[in-house]
Amino acid sequence: MSGAIRVGAVIITMGNRPAELRALLDSVAKQDGDPVEVVVVGNGSPVPDVPDGVRTVELPENLGIPGGRNVGIEAFGPGGSDVDVLLFLDDDGLLASNDTAELCRLAFAADPRLGIVSFRIADPDTGETQRRHVPRLRASDPMRSSRVTTFLGGANAVRTKVFAEVGALPDAFFYAHEETDLAWRALDAGWMIDYRSDMVLYHPTTAPSRHAIYHRMVARNRVWLARRNLPVVLIPAYLGVWLLLTLLRRPSRAALQAWFGGFREGWTTPCGPRRRIKWRTVWLLTRLGRPPVI
């Protein structure tokens, strides 16, 4: 049955890592089973040379991570409907094994309610997985697979029926928390999310704060995420917890100023359509170990 599941891959690039992109494309081409069709989206930049058979889309401006990935989704037909599953892979990553696509096919074939699979990200030199790359609170054992409440944006597989049912990634987020927004909507619609430690993307160890826009976007989008999705009574609890956690981490003065600027922006700018998750989804998130106040 897994052979009947059509798999595609979306990779967005700024065009500044041609060697890493080529290595990733080679790792996709080596996947077992039917070939994985690939679309590379140049997000405001030309796409470097790619192998024959790889489709490319070049955008005149940088639409951000969710915007670029949404363009890649549509390259596979409305909502990605030309395939059954789409892999989303960072352009400086590398699939560690040739059976990743086939493992995805088997996982989605075995569980008709499985909507999203989050891969394990490991450093290519040490093999270690950063705690922040395990999408659950109990992250001390990255080798334990489990149901989870969110997923990693640059190392995952999504059943395209999820997009058809709940919509695409939120373009306006640009960077940060777009995965959780989609995850909550998917869970609310009855789809499940798995973290799989045996599906590995090699990726150099990095800190998210390396991006200049990190602190502002994290804060703004956290507010947008709550305003778009949470029951009203949970919004202050959720944002209050994250405010406290931010202060406890003792960011630099400049980082804290950017964070509070983004926090204000989250309240004063449109967040997109509000689709409040059901209370049964709140209970599901809680049972899965991450109530939506953390």
mmCIF file of C-alpha atoms in Angstrom:
data_model
loop_
_atom_site.group_PDB
_atom_site.id
_atom_site.type_symbol
_atom_site.label_atom_id
_atom_site.label_comp_id
_atom_site.label_asym_id
_atom_site.label_seq_id
_atom_site.Cartn_x
_atom_site.Cartn_y
_atom_site.Cartn_z
ATOM 1 C CA MET A 1 0.000 0.000 0.000
ATOM 2 C CA SER A 2 2.872 2.385 0.697
ATOM 3 C CA GLY A 3 3.873 2.347 -2.969
ATOM 4 C CA ALA A 4 0.591 4.000 -3.898
ATOM 5 C CA ILE A 5 1.413 7.082 -1.818
ATOM 6 C CA ARG A 6 2.912 9.783 -4.020
ATOM 7 C CA VAL A 7 5.629 11.841 -2.326
ATOM 8 C CA GLY A 8 6.946 15.257 -3.298
ATOM 9 C CA ALA A 9 9.408 17.629 -1.639
ATOM 10 C CA VAL A 10 9.484 21.398 -1.196
ATOM 11 C CA ILE A 11 12.775 23.170 -0.541
ATOM 12 C CA ILE A 12 13.084 26.929 -0.222
ATOM 13 C CA THR A 13 16.427 28.646 -0.685
ATOM 14 C CA MET A 14 17.970 32.097 -0.603
ATOM 15 C CA GLY A 15 20.493 30.899 -3.170
ATOM 16 C CA ASN A 16 23.427 31.314 -0.783
ATOM 17 C CA ARG A 17 24.139 27.629 -0.047
ATOM 18 C CA PRO A 18 24.537 25.982 -3.462
ATOM 19 C CA ALA A 19 26.793 23.152 -2.284
ATOM 20 C CA GLU A 20 24.511 22.242 0.627
ATOM 21 C CA LEU A 21 21.445 22.442 -1.614
ATOM 22 C CA ARG A 22 23.024 20.111 -4.157
ATOM 23 C CA ALA A 23 23.928 17.607 -1.421
ATOM 24 C CA LEU A 24 20.360 17.680 -0.120
ATOM 25 C CA LEU A 25 18.938 17.150 -3.611
ATOM 26 C CA ASP A 26 21.295 14.214 -4.107
ATOM 27 C CA SER A 27 20.062 12.668 -0.847
ATOM 28 C CA VAL A 28 16.450 13.051 -2.004
ATOM 29 C CA ALA A 29 17.258 11.495 -5.370
ATOM 30 C CA LYS A 30 18.730 8.442 -3.595
ATOM 31 C CA GLN A 31 15.539 7.664 -1.702
ATOM 32 C CA ASP A 32 14.202 4.126 -1.996
ATOM 33 C CA GLY A 33 10.946 3.438 -3.817
ATOM 34 C CA ASP A 34 9.287 5.668 -6.376
ATOM 35 C CA PRO A 35 11.174 8.883 -7.199
ATOM 36 C CA VAL A 36 10.385 11.918 -5.068
ATOM 37 C CA GLU A 37 9.430 14.894 -7.241
ATOM 38 C CA VAL A 38 11.156 18.053 -6.010
ATOM 39 C CA VAL A 39 10.337 21.749 -6.275
ATOM 40 C CA VAL A 40 12.973 24.291 -5.217
ATOM 41 C CA VAL A 41 11.654 27.785 -4.502
ATOM 42 C CA GLY A 42 14.065 30.709 -4.787
ATOM 43 C CA ASN A 43 12.722 32.991 -2.074
ATOM 44 C CA GLY A 44 13.578 36.365 -3.523
ATOM 45 C CA SER A 45 16.713 35.044 -5.198
ATOM 46 C CA PRO A 46 17.760 32.971 -8.216
ATOM 47 C CA VAL A 47 17.918 29.225 -7.702
ATOM 48 C CA PRO A 48 21.445 27.768 -8.054
ATOM 49 C CA ASP A 49 22.063 25.036 -10.610
ATOM 50 C CA VAL A 50 20.008 21.943 -9.806
ATOM 51 C CA PRO A 51 19.950 18.450 -11.346
ATOM 52 C CA ASP A 52 17.766 17.674 -14.321
ATOM 53 C CA GLY A 53 14.203 16.885 -13.328
ATOM 54 C CA VAL A 54 14.131 19.241 -10.347
ATOM 55 C CA ARG A 55 11.546 21.962 -10.872
ATOM 56 C CA THR A 56 12.265 25.520 -9.763
ATOM 57 C CA VAL A 57 10.221 28.596 -8.932
ATOM 58 C CA GLU A 58 11.943 31.968 -8.525
ATOM 59 C CA LEU A 59 10.089 34.625 -6.524
ATOM 60 C CA PRO A 60 10.836 38.321 -7.101
ATOM 61 C CA GLU A 61 10.828 38.994 -3.350
ATOM 62 C CA ASN A 62 11.387 37.094 -0.132
ATOM 63 C CA LEU A 63 7.963 35.960 1.096
ATOM 64 C CA GLY A 64 9.330 34.482 4.301
ATOM 65 C CA ILE A 65 9.455 30.836 5.257
ATOM 66 C CA PRO A 66 5.704 30.071 5.278
ATOM 67 C CA GLY A 67 5.084 32.166 2.165
ATOM 68 C CA GLY A 68 7.860 30.430 0.246
ATOM 69 C CA ARG A 69 6.697 26.989 1.334
ATOM 70 C CA ASN A 70 3.126 27.799 0.355
ATOM 71 C CA VAL A 71 4.323 28.637 -3.161
ATOM 72 C CA GLY A 72 6.059 25.261 -3.221
ATOM 73 C CA ILE A 73 2.871 23.524 -2.125
ATOM 74 C CA GLU A 74 0.889 25.117 -4.945
ATOM 75 C CA ALA A 75 3.534 24.006 -7.459
ATOM 76 C CA PHE A 76 2.121 20.513 -6.840
ATOM 77 C CA GLY A 77 -1.399 21.598 -7.777
ATOM 78 C CA PRO A 78 -4.029 23.301 -5.578
ATOM 79 C CA GLY A 79 -3.101 22.520 -1.983
ATOM 80 C CA GLY A 80 -0.429 20.110 -3.231
ATOM 81 C CA SER A 81 -3.105 17.760 -4.542
ATOM 82 C CA ASP A 82 -0.895 16.232 -7.250
ATOM 83 C CA VAL A 83 0.831 14.225 -4.496
ATOM 84 C CA ASP A 84 -0.293 12.608 -1.251
ATOM 85 C CA VAL A 85 2.576 13.682 0.990
ATOM 86 C CA LEU A 86 4.989 16.608 0.857
ATOM 87 C CA LEU A 87 8.399 16.680 2.521
ATOM 88 C CA PHE A 88 9.617 20.092 3.707
ATOM 89 C CA LEU A 89 13.402 20.194 4.030
ATOM 90 C CA ASP A 90 15.866 22.954 4.941
ATOM 91 C CA ASP A 91 18.254 23.674 2.092
ATOM 92 C CA ASP A 92 21.304 23.114 4.324
ATOM 93 C CA GLY A 93 19.997 19.771 5.573
ATOM 94 C CA LEU A 94 20.712 16.262 4.335
ATOM 95 C CA LEU A 95 18.573 13.148 4.570
ATOM 96 C CA ALA A 96 20.643 10.726 6.640
ATOM 97 C CA SER A 97 19.195 7.543 5.182
ATOM 98 C CA ASN A 98 17.856 6.346 1.838
ATOM 99 C CA ASP A 99 14.691 4.908 3.413
ATOM 100 C CA THR A 100 13.191 8.143 4.800
ATOM 101 C CA ALA A 101 10.630 8.594 2.014
ATOM 102 C CA GLU A 102 9.635 4.934 2.233
ATOM 103 C CA LEU A 103 9.258 5.177 6.017
ATOM 104 C CA CYS A 104 6.963 8.147 5.427
ATOM 105 C CA ARG A 105 4.880 6.161 2.952
ATOM 106 C CA LEU A 106 4.565 3.298 5.429
ATOM 107 C CA ALA A 107 3.636 5.615 8.298
ATOM 108 C CA PHE A 108 0.899 7.424 6.392
ATOM 109 C CA ALA A 109 -0.442 4.188 4.893
ATOM 110 C CA ALA A 110 -0.651 2.543 8.321
ATOM 111 C CA ASP A 111 -2.487 5.418 10.030
ATOM 112 C CA PRO A 112 -5.192 7.210 8.036
ATOM 113 C CA ARG A 113 -5.482 9.934 10.709
ATOM 114 C CA LEU A 114 -1.763 10.717 10.683
ATOM 115 C CA GLY A 115 -1.446 14.191 9.206
ATOM 116 C CA ILE A 116 2.115 15.310 9.952
ATOM 117 C CA VAL A 117 5.427 13.616 10.723
ATOM 118 C CA SER A 118 8.239 15.569 12.379
ATOM 119 C CA PHE A 119 11.733 14.234 11.662
ATOM 120 C CA ARG A 120 14.620 14.129 14.109
ATOM 121 C CA ILE A 121 17.299 16.731 13.362
ATOM 122 C CA ALA A 122 20.850 15.629 14.150
ATOM 123 C CA ASP A 123 24.211 17.325 13.839
ATOM 124 C CA PRO A 124 26.117 15.676 10.956
ATOM 125 C CA ASP A 125 29.384 15.581 12.902
ATOM 126 C CA THR A 126 28.278 14.603 16.408
ATOM 127 C CA GLY A 127 24.935 12.945 15.708
ATOM 128 C CA GLU A 128 23.474 14.915 18.615
ATOM 129 C CA THR A 129 19.958 16.344 18.580
ATOM 130 C CA GLN A 130 19.410 19.738 20.206
ATOM 131 C CA ARG A 131 16.735 19.773 22.886
ATOM 132 C CA ARG A 132 14.819 22.481 21.009
ATOM 133 C CA HIS A 133 14.550 20.133 18.029
ATOM 134 C CA VAL A 134 12.442 17.627 19.947
ATOM 135 C CA PRO A 135 8.886 19.004 19.612
ATOM 136 C CA ARG A 136 7.615 18.172 23.109
ATOM 137 C CA LEU A 137 8.243 19.304 26.671
ATOM 138 C CA ARG A 138 9.828 15.995 27.720
ATOM 139 C CA ALA A 139 12.728 16.315 25.329
ATOM 140 C CA SER A 140 15.557 14.663 27.237
ATOM 141 C CA ASP A 141 15.397 11.495 25.101
ATOM 142 C CA PRO A 142 15.424 12.464 21.412
ATOM 143 C CA MET A 143 15.483 8.785 20.423
ATOM 144 C CA ARG A 144 11.945 8.241 21.741
ATOM 145 C CA SER A 145 9.262 8.591 19.079
ATOM 146 C CA SER A 146 5.852 9.818 20.198
ATOM 147 C CA ARG A 147 2.684 11.696 19.388
ATOM 148 C CA VAL A 148 3.364 15.431 19.631
ATOM 149 C CA THR A 149 1.530 18.741 19.361
ATOM 150 C CA THR A 150 3.765 20.561 16.863
ATOM 151 C CA PHE A 151 6.551 19.825 14.380
ATOM 152 C CA LEU A 152 9.839 21.086 12.985
ATOM 153 C CA GLY A 153 9.403 23.323 9.955
ATOM 154 C CA GLY A 154 12.486 22.310 7.996
ATOM 155 C CA ALA A 155 12.304 18.564 8.551
ATOM 156 C CA ASN A 156 8.840 17.132 8.196
ATOM 157 C CA ALA A 157 6.260 15.423 6.013
ATOM 158 C CA VAL A 158 2.652 16.572 5.671
ATOM 159 C CA ARG A 159 -0.274 14.717 4.160
ATOM 160 C CA THR A 160 -1.653 17.122 1.551
ATOM 161 C CA LYS A 161 -5.219 16.416 2.683
ATOM 162 C CA VAL A 162 -4.316 18.460 5.758
ATOM 163 C CA PHE A 163 -3.805 21.565 3.607
ATOM 164 C CA ALA A 164 -7.042 20.875 1.748
ATOM 165 C CA GLU A 165 -8.938 20.675 5.038
ATOM 166 C CA VAL A 166 -7.375 23.352 7.249
ATOM 167 C CA GLY A 167 -5.519 25.646 4.837
ATOM 168 C CA ALA A 168 -1.897 26.516 4.234
ATOM 169 C CA LEU A 169 0.799 27.953 6.465
ATOM 170 C CA PRO A 170 0.128 31.554 7.621
ATOM 171 C CA ASP A 171 2.018 33.713 5.113
ATOM 172 C CA ALA A 172 2.031 36.816 7.319
ATOM 173 C CA PHE A 173 4.061 35.108 10.067
ATOM 174 C CA PHE A 174 7.116 35.296 7.760
ATOM 175 C CA TYR A 175 9.305 33.476 10.303
ATOM 176 C CA ALA A 176 8.559 31.612 13.576
ATOM 177 C CA HIS A 177 5.575 29.690 14.958
ATOM 178 C CA GLU A 178 3.934 29.044 11.586
ATOM 179 C CA GLU A 179 4.328 25.298 12.230
ATOM 180 C CA THR A 180 2.442 25.460 15.534
ATOM 181 C CA ASP A 181 -0.345 27.461 13.912
ATOM 182 C CA LEU A 182 -0.800 24.720 11.295
ATOM 183 C CA ALA A 183 -0.367 21.983 13.907
ATOM 184 C CA TRP A 184 -3.146 23.333 16.139
ATOM 185 C CA ARG A 185 -5.489 23.661 13.181
ATOM 186 C CA ALA A 186 -4.661 20.125 12.056
ATOM 187 C CA LEU A 187 -5.210 18.660 15.534
ATOM 188 C CA ASP A 188 -8.473 20.577 15.794
ATOM 189 C CA ALA A 189 -9.616 18.906 12.556
ATOM 190 C CA GLY A 190 -8.821 15.440 13.913
ATOM 191 C CA TRP A 191 -5.366 14.850 12.413
ATOM 192 C CA MET A 192 -2.486 13.474 14.480
ATOM 193 C CA ILE A 193 1.207 14.462 14.548
ATOM 194 C CA ASP A 194 4.092 12.048 15.151
ATOM 195 C CA TYR A 195 7.708 12.738 16.052
ATOM 196 C CA ARG A 196 9.833 9.975 14.511
ATOM 197 C CA SER A 197 13.379 9.538 15.750
ATOM 198 C CA ASP A 198 14.175 7.091 12.927
ATOM 199 C CA MET A 199 13.551 9.684 10.212
ATOM 200 C CA VAL A 200 16.645 11.879 10.362
ATOM 201 C CA LEU A 201 17.704 15.098 8.696
ATOM 202 C CA TYR A 202 21.333 16.025 9.255
ATOM 203 C CA HIS A 203 21.636 19.743 9.952
ATOM 204 C CA PRO A 204 24.502 21.766 11.460
ATOM 205 C CA THR A 205 23.938 22.795 15.073
ATOM 206 C CA THR A 206 22.790 26.411 15.120
ATOM 207 C CA ALA A 207 21.049 28.905 17.408
ATOM 208 C CA PRO A 208 17.748 30.392 16.175
ATOM 209 C CA SER A 209 18.803 33.790 17.505
ATOM 210 C CA ARG A 210 21.373 33.993 14.674
ATOM 211 C CA HIS A 211 18.569 35.553 12.612
ATOM 212 C CA ALA A 212 18.386 39.320 13.110
ATOM 213 C CA ILE A 213 14.585 39.268 13.179
ATOM 214 C CA TYR A 214 14.361 36.394 15.665
ATOM 215 C CA HIS A 215 13.293 38.145 18.881
ATOM 216 C CA ARG A 216 10.752 40.456 17.256
ATOM 217 C CA MET A 217 9.151 37.727 15.143
ATOM 218 C CA VAL A 218 9.023 35.182 17.962
ATOM 219 C CA ALA A 219 7.153 37.631 20.187
ATOM 220 C CA ARG A 220 4.829 39.042 17.534
ATOM 221 C CA ASN A 221 3.895 35.656 16.142
ATOM 222 C CA ARG A 222 3.365 34.190 19.607
ATOM 223 C CA VAL A 223 0.654 36.808 20.160
ATOM 224 C CA TRP A 224 -0.794 36.210 16.701
ATOM 225 C CA LEU A 225 -0.820 32.462 17.334
ATOM 226 C CA ALA A 226 -2.823 32.927 20.521
ATOM 227 C CA ARG A 227 -5.206 35.499 19.033
ATOM 228 C CA ARG A 228 -5.899 33.304 16.009
ATOM 229 C CA ASN A 229 -6.403 29.989 17.746
ATOM 230 C CA LEU A 230 -6.917 29.941 21.504
ATOM 231 C CA PRO A 231 -10.148 30.291 23.489
ATOM 232 C CA VAL A 232 -10.226 33.829 24.894
ATOM 233 C CA VAL A 233 -9.782 32.722 28.512
ATOM 234 C CA LEU A 234 -6.498 30.939 27.663
ATOM 235 C CA ILE A 235 -4.853 33.801 25.788
ATOM 236 C CA PRO A 236 -3.580 35.736 28.846
ATOM 237 C CA ALA A 237 -2.341 32.552 30.530
ATOM 238 C CA TYR A 238 -0.471 31.404 27.417
ATOM 239 C CA LEU A 239 1.154 34.772 26.751
ATOM 240 C CA GLY A 240 1.840 35.376 30.448
ATOM 241 C CA VAL A 241 3.772 32.117 30.716
ATOM 242 C CA TRP A 242 5.873 32.996 27.659
ATOM 243 C CA LEU A 243 6.535 36.501 28.978
ATOM 244 C CA LEU A 244 7.806 34.999 32.237
ATOM 245 C CA LEU A 245 9.952 32.419 30.424
ATOM 246 C CA THR A 246 11.471 35.134 28.249
ATOM 247 C CA LEU A 247 12.450 37.196 31.295
ATOM 248 C CA LEU A 248 13.893 34.159 33.097
ATOM 249 C CA ARG A 249 16.173 33.486 30.111
ATOM 250 C CA ARG A 250 17.763 36.912 30.681
ATOM 251 C CA PRO A 251 18.147 38.060 27.075
ATOM 252 C CA SER A 252 20.332 41.041 26.276
ATOM 253 C CA ARG A 253 18.865 44.531 26.546
ATOM 254 C CA ALA A 254 18.674 44.840 22.755
ATOM 255 C CA ALA A 255 17.013 41.430 22.436
ATOM 256 C CA LEU A 256 14.482 42.276 25.144
ATOM 257 C CA GLN A 257 13.652 45.591 23.463
ATOM 258 C CA ALA A 258 13.071 43.756 20.173
ATOM 259 C CA TRP A 259 10.949 41.143 21.960
ATOM 260 C CA PHE A 260 8.699 43.724 23.611
ATOM 261 C CA GLY A 261 8.436 45.595 20.310
ATOM 262 C CA GLY A 262 7.238 42.413 18.654
ATOM 263 C CA PHE A 263 4.872 41.697 21.557
ATOM 264 C CA ARG A 264 3.227 45.103 21.104
ATOM 265 C CA GLU A 265 3.092 44.600 17.353
ATOM 266 C CA GLY A 266 1.273 41.301 17.889
ATOM 267 C CA TRP A 267 -1.552 43.116 19.668
ATOM 268 C CA THR A 268 -1.773 46.148 17.386
ATOM 269 C CA THR A 269 -1.624 44.532 13.929
ATOM 270 C CA PRO A 270 -4.032 42.172 12.136
ATOM 271 C CA CYS A 271 -3.319 38.517 12.891
ATOM 272 C CA GLY A 272 -5.400 36.974 10.126
ATOM 273 C CA PRO A 273 -8.641 34.996 10.460
ATOM 274 C CA ARG A 274 -9.537 33.697 13.901
ATOM 275 C CA ARG A 275 -10.432 29.997 14.067
ATOM 276 C CA ARG A 276 -10.724 29.132 17.758
ATOM 277 C CA ILE A 277 -9.748 25.558 18.548
ATOM 278 C CA LYS A 278 -12.340 23.415 20.290
ATOM 279 C CA TRP A 279 -12.126 22.627 24.001
ATOM 280 C CA ARG A 280 -11.701 18.969 23.108
ATOM 281 C CA THR A 281 -8.553 20.016 21.210
ATOM 282 C CA VAL A 282 -7.339 21.837 24.313
ATOM 283 C CA TRP A 283 -7.835 18.576 26.212
ATOM 284 C CA LEU A 284 -6.028 16.626 23.458
ATOM 285 C CA LEU A 285 -3.053 18.991 23.663
ATOM 286 C CA THR A 286 -3.044 18.531 27.415
ATOM 287 C CA ARG A 287 -3.184 14.737 27.170
ATOM 288 C CA LEU A 288 -0.305 14.807 24.692
ATOM 289 C CA GLY A 289 1.788 16.612 27.280
ATOM 290 C CA ARG A 290 1.590 20.236 26.152
ATOM 291 C CA PRO A 291 -1.480 22.139 27.338
ATOM 292 C CA PRO A 292 -1.852 25.361 25.338
ATOM 293 C CA VAL A 293 -0.678 27.586 28.151
ATOM 294 C CA ILE A 294 2.965 26.476 27.745
#
